[in-house]
XYZ file of C-alpha atoms in Angstrom:
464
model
C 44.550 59.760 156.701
C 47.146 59.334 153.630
C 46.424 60.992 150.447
C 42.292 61.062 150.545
C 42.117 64.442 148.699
C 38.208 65.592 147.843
C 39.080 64.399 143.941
C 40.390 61.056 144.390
C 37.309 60.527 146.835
C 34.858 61.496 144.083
C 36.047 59.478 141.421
C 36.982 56.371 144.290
C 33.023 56.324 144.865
C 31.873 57.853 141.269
C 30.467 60.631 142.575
C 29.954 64.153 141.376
C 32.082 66.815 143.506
C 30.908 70.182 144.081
C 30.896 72.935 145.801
C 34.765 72.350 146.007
C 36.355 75.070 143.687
C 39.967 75.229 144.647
C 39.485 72.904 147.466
C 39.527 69.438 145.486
C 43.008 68.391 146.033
C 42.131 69.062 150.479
C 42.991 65.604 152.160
C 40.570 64.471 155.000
C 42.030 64.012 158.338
C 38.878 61.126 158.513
C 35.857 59.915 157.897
C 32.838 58.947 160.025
C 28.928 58.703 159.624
C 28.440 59.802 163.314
C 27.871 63.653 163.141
C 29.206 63.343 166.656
C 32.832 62.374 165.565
C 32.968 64.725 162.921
C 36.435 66.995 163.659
C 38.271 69.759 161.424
C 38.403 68.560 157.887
C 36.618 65.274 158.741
C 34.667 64.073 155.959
C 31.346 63.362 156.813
C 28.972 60.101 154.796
C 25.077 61.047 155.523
C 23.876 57.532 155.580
C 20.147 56.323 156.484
C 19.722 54.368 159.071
C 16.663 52.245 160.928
C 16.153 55.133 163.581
C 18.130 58.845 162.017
C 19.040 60.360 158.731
C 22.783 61.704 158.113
C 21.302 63.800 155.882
C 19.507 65.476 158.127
C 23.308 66.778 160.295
C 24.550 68.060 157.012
C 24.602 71.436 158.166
C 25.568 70.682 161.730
C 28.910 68.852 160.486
C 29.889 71.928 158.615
C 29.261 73.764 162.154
C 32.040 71.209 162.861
C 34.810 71.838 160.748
C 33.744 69.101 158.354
C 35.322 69.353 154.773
C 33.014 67.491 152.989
C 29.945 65.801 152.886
C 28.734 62.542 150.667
C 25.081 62.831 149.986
C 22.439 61.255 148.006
C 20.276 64.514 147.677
C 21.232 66.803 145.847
C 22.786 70.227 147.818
C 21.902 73.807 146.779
C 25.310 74.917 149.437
C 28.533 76.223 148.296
C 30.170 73.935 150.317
C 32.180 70.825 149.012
C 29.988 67.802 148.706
C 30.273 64.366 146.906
C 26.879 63.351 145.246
C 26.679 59.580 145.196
C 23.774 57.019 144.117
C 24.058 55.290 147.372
C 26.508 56.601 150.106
C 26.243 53.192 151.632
C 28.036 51.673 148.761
C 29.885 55.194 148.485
C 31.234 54.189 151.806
C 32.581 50.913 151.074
C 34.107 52.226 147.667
C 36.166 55.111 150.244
C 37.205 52.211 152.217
C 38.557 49.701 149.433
C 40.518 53.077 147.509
C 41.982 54.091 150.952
C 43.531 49.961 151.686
C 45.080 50.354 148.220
C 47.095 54.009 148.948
C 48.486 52.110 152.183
C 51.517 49.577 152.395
C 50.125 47.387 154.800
C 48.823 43.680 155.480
C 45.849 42.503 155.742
C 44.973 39.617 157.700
C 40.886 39.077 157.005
C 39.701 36.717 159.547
C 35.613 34.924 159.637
C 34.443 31.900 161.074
C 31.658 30.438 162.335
C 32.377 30.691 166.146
C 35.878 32.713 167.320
C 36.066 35.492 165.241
C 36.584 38.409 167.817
C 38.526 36.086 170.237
C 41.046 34.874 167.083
C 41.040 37.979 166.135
C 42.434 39.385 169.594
C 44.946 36.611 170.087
C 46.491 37.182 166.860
C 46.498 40.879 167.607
C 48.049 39.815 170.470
C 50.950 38.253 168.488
C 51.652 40.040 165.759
C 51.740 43.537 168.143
C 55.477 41.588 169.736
C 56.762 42.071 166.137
C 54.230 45.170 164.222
C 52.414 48.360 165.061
C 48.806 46.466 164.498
C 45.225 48.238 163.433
C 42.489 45.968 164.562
C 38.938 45.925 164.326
C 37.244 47.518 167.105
C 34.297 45.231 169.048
C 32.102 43.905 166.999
C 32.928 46.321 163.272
C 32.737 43.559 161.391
C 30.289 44.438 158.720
C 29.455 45.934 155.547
C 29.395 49.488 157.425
C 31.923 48.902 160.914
C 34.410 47.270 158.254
C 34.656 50.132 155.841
C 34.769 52.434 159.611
C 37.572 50.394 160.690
C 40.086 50.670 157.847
C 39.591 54.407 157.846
C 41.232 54.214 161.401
C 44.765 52.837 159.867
C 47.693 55.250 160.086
C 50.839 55.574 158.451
C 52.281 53.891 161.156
C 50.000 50.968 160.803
C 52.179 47.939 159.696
C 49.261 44.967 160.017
C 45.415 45.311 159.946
C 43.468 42.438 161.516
C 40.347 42.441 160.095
C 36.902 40.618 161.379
C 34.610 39.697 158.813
C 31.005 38.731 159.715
C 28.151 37.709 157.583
C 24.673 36.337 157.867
C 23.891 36.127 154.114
C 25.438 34.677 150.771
C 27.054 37.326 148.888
C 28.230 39.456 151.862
C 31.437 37.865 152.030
C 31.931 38.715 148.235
C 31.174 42.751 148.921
C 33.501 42.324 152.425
C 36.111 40.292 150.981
C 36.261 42.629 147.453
C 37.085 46.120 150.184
C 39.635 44.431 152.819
C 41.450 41.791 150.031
C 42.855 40.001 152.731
C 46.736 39.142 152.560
C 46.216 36.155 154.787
C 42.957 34.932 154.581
C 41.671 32.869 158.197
C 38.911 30.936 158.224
C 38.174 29.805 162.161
C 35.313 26.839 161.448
C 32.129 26.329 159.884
C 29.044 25.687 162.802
C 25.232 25.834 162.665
C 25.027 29.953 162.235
C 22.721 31.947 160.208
C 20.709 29.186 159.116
C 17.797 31.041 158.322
C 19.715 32.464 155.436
C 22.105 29.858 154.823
C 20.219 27.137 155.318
C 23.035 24.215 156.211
C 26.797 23.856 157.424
C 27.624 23.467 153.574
C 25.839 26.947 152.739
C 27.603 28.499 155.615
C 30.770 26.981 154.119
C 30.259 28.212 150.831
C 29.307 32.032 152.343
C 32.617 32.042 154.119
C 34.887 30.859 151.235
C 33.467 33.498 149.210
C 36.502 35.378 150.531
C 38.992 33.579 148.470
C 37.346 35.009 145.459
C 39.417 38.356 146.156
C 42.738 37.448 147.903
C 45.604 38.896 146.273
C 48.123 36.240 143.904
C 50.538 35.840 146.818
C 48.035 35.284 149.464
C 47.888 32.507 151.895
C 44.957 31.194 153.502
C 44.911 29.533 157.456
C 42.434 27.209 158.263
C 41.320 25.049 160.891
C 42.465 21.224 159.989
C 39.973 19.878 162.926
C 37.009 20.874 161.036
C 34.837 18.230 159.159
C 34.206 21.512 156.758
C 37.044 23.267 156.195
C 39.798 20.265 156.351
C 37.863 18.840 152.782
C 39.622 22.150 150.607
C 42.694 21.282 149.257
C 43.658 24.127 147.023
C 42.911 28.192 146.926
C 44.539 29.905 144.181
C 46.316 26.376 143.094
C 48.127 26.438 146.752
C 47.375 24.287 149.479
C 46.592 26.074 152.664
C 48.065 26.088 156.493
C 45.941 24.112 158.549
C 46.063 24.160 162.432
C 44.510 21.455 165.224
C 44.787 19.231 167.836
C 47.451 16.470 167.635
C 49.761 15.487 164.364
C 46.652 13.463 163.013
C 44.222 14.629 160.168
C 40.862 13.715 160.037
C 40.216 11.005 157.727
C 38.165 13.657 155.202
C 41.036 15.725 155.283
C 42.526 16.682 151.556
C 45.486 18.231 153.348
C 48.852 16.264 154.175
C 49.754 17.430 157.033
C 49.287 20.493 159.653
C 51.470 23.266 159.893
C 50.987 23.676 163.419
C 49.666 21.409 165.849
C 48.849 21.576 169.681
C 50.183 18.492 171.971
C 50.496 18.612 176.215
C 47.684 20.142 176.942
C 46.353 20.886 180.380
C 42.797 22.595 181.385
C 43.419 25.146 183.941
C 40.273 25.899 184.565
C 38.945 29.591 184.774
C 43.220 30.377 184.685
C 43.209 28.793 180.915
C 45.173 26.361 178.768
C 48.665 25.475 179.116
C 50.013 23.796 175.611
C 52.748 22.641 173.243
C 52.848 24.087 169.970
C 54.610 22.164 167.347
C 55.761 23.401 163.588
C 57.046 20.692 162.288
C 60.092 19.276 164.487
C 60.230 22.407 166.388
C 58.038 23.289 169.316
C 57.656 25.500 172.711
C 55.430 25.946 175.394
C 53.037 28.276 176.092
C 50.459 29.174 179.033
C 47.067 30.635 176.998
C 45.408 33.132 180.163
C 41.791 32.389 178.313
C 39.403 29.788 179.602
C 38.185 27.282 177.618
C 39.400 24.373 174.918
C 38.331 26.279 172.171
C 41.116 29.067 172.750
C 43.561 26.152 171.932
C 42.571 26.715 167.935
C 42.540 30.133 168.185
C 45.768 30.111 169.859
C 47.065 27.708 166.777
C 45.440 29.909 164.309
C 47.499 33.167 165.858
C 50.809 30.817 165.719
C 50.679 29.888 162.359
C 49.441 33.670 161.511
C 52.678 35.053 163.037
C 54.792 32.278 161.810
C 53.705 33.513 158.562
C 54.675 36.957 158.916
C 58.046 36.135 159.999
C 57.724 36.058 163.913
C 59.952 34.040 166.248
C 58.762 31.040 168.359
C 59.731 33.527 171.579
C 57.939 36.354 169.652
C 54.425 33.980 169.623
C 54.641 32.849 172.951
C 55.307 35.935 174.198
C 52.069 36.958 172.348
C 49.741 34.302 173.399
C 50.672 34.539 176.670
C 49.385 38.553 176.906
C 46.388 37.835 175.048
C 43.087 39.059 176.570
C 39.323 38.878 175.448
C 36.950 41.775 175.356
C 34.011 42.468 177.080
C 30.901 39.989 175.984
C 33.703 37.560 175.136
C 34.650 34.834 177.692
C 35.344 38.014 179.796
C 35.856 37.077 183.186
C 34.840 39.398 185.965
C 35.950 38.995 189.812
C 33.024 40.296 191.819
C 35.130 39.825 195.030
C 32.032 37.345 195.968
C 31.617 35.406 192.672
C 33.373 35.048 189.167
C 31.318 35.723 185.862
C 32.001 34.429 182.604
C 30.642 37.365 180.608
C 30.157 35.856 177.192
C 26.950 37.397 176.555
C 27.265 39.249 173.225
C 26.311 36.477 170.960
C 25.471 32.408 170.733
C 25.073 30.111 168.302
C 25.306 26.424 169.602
C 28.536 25.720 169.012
C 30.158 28.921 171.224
C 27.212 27.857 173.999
C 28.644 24.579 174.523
C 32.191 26.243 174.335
C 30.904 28.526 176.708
C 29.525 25.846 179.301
C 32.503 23.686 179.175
C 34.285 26.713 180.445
C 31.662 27.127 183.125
C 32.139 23.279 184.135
C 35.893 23.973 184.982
C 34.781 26.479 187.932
C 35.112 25.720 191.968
C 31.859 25.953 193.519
C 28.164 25.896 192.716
C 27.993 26.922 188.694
C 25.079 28.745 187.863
C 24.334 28.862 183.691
C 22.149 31.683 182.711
C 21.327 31.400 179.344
C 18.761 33.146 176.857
C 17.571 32.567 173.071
C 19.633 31.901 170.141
C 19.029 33.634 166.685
C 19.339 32.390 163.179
C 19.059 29.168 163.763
C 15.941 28.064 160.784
C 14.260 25.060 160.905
C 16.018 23.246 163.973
C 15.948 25.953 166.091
C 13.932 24.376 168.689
C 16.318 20.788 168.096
C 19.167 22.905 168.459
C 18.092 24.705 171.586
C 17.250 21.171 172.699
C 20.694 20.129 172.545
C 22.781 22.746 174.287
C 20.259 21.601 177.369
C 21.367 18.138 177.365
C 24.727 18.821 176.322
C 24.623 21.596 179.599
C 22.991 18.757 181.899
C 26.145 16.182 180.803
C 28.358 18.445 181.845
C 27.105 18.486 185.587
C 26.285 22.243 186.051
C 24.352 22.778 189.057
C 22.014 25.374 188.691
C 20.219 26.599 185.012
C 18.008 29.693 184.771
C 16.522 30.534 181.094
C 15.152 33.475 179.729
C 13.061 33.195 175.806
C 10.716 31.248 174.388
C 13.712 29.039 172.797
C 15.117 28.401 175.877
C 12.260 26.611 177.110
C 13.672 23.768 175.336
C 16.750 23.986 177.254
C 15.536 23.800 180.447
C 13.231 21.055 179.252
C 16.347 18.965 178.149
C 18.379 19.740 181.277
C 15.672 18.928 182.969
C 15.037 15.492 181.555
C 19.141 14.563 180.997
C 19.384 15.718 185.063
C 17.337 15.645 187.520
C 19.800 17.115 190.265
C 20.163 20.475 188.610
C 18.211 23.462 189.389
C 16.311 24.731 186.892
C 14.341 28.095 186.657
C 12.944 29.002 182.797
C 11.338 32.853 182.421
C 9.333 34.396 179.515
C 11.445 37.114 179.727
C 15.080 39.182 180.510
C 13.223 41.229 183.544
C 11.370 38.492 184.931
C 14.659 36.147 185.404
C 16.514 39.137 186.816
C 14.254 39.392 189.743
C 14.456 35.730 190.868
C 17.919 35.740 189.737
C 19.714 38.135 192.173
C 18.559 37.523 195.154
C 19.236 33.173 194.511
C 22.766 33.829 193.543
C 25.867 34.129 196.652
C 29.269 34.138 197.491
C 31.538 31.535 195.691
C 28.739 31.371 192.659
C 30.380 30.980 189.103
C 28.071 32.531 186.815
C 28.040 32.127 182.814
C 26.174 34.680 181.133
C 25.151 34.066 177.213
C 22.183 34.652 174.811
C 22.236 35.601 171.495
C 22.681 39.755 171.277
C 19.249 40.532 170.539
C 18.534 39.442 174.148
C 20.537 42.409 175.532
C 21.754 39.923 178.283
C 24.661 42.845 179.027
C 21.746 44.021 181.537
C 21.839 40.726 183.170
C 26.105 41.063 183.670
C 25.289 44.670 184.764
C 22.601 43.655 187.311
C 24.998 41.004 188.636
C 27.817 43.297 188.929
C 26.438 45.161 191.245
C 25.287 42.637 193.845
């Protein structure tokens, strides 16, 4: 790490520092909350969690070669420690000082559905041109986003950020430690709804972000959506919108689309081939991703790189190498049958994304699909719908696991009578009848929201 010496720390988090004669101008080599990861002169933040203390490693981290600790008891050691109020916020206060020692930028990147796939593609991109720090998985909180930034190197040019929330106000403490340089918003769906009550809440969590750009920022959004294509101004600029075809939507307070996708052609589980067009000047690319959704998150990578100052050759180029990661339209050749891993999270916009997908497979397409979370009122009305929305789209054989998902094997069930349907209480109960009904030549889709733990249900197929 660059410059984090035990003093600047202290005062970065307003903390008291002891235990640190001669040692307060030391600069960590890191910092972690895992007493695991904890290496020579690794700073150590003892945070409590639902199941452990860090509080209770204290002494095992300096076993470790740690150089500090941040605590919120008070230590009778002669060892250098950081006494904080709350090492939670102590950690987030680390993370914003360390951003503002680096000369880097920050692209900050939420959305309702997409985040982790956008997030890879413009990774993707912007790696043909910069070294690029991205977020890890799914470190896309108040804790993995503070984790993440302490990962950035000297060498890091561009950090791509994730940013997820669930609540108002989140986006205000997220947005306040990464101060995004280009600020990408992906859509605004049915998510969280339990907190945020309506597409308009979730719109006004998400644009909290613009609060804490920096003067010369610029914000991407996604012109296709009813939501986001109403904003006309952040910080007295108009933003770079992205869709489908040269048209706006009739809402739209924008004049035109800085990028726009034309030509394209479903390959099925081999992805998207496309025309992107800035302006007058265009190229083709082949997107290796299944699924129409990838073309906005290809768009949103293309204007991303066109805004730091990368060639049309230099995006392609990108797109074309992008890959997902596992959970995320991952797509795994058995040798007897293809699955569409996608089962870290849902919400029912990325279900339907997620079945369309399935619908462009050869062979008999088997959707197994669990329980979505956060969803309020309408949960069972939105469960409803990805059912009938599934049984329009012809897929042949549906097994559910979740009370929710009794509603969408009800729907499929009514909306189409020729497709299998098999609806479990539970995860281990749909396993067994699972396994032994699927065979060779099956395409299997595999999604639930991740309190489901459907990664069992990929494993378990796997090995078949």
């Amino acid at each position: 790490m660059k410059g984090m010496t035990l003093e600047a720390m202290a005062k970065a988090c307003h903390g008291t520092l002891s235990g640190a004669v001669g040692m307060q101008y030391l600069t960590a080599e890191g910092i972690v909350i895992d007493s695991r990861k904890v290496l020579d002169d690794y700073v150590f933040v003892a945070i409590q969690g639902e199941r452990t203390d860090g509080h209770d490693y204290i002494d095992q981290v300096f076993e470790k070669g740690a150089l500090a600790v941040v605590t919120e008891h008070p230590l009778d050691i002669r060892k250098p420690h950081i006494l904080v109020a709350s090492t939670k916020q102590a950690l987030k206060d680390l993370a914003a000082f360390y951003l503002t020692m680096l000369d880097i930028r920050v692209v900050g990147i939420s959305g309702s559905v997409g985040k982790t796939s956008t997030k890879e593609i413009i990774s993707s991109v912007l790696s043909q041109k910069y070294c690029v720090h991205k977020t890890e998985g799914n470190f896309n909180n108040e804790i993995g986003l503070p984790l993440t930034i302490f990962k950035i190197r000297e060498e890091h040019q561009i950090a791509v950020l994730e940013m997820g929330i669930s609540e108002f106000g989140e986006m205000h403490r997220l947005a306040s430690i990464a101060r995004p340089d280009l600020a990408v918003i992906t859509n605004i769906g049915p998510c969280h709804l339990e907190t945020l009550k309506t597409r308009d809440g979730v719109l006004k969590a998400k644009t909290e972000m613009f609060s804490h750009l920096p003067d010369d920022a610029c914000v991407i959004l996604n012109g296709d959506d009813d939501k986001l294509c109403t904003i006309s101004q952040v910080q007295k600029k108009e933003p770079f919108f992205y869709g489908i075809g040269a048209d706006r939507p009739q809402t739209a307070a924008y004049h035109e689309k800085a990028a726009y996708a034309s030509d394209i052609e479903n390959l099925g589980l081999k992805g998207i081939r496309l025309t992107i067009h800035f302006g007058s000047d265009s190229f083709s690319a082949h997107i290796p991703i299944p699924g129409k959704h990838n073309v906005y998150n290809a768009l949103c990578a293309a204007v991303t790189g066109k805004q730091l100052g990368l060639t049309n050759d230099e995006i392609r180029m990108g797109l074309e190498q992008a890959r997902t990661i596992d959970g995320r339209t991952n797509l795994i050749d058995t040798g007897s049958m293809i699955i569409i891993d996608d089962c870290y999270n849902a919400n029912p916009v990325s279900m339907k994304a997620s079945i369309d997908v399935l619908a462009t497979a050869s062979g008999r397409t088997v959707a197994v699909l669990g329980d979505m979370n956060e969803l309020g009122d309408d949960k069972q009305a939105l469960h409803y719908e990805v059912g009938r929305y599934l049984a329009e789209k012809g897929i042949h054989v549906l097994f559910t696991a979740g009370t929710l998902s009794q509603e969408i094997a009800k729907a499929a069930a009514e909306h189409n009578p020729n497709c299998e349907i098999y609806a479990f209480a539970g995860r281990d109960e749909m396993l067994k009848h699972l396994l032994p009904f699927l065979k060779t030549g099956d395409a299997v889709l595999v999604k639930a929201s991740h309190f489901m733990e459907f990664h069992e249900v990929v494993e378990a197929v796997i090995t078949i």
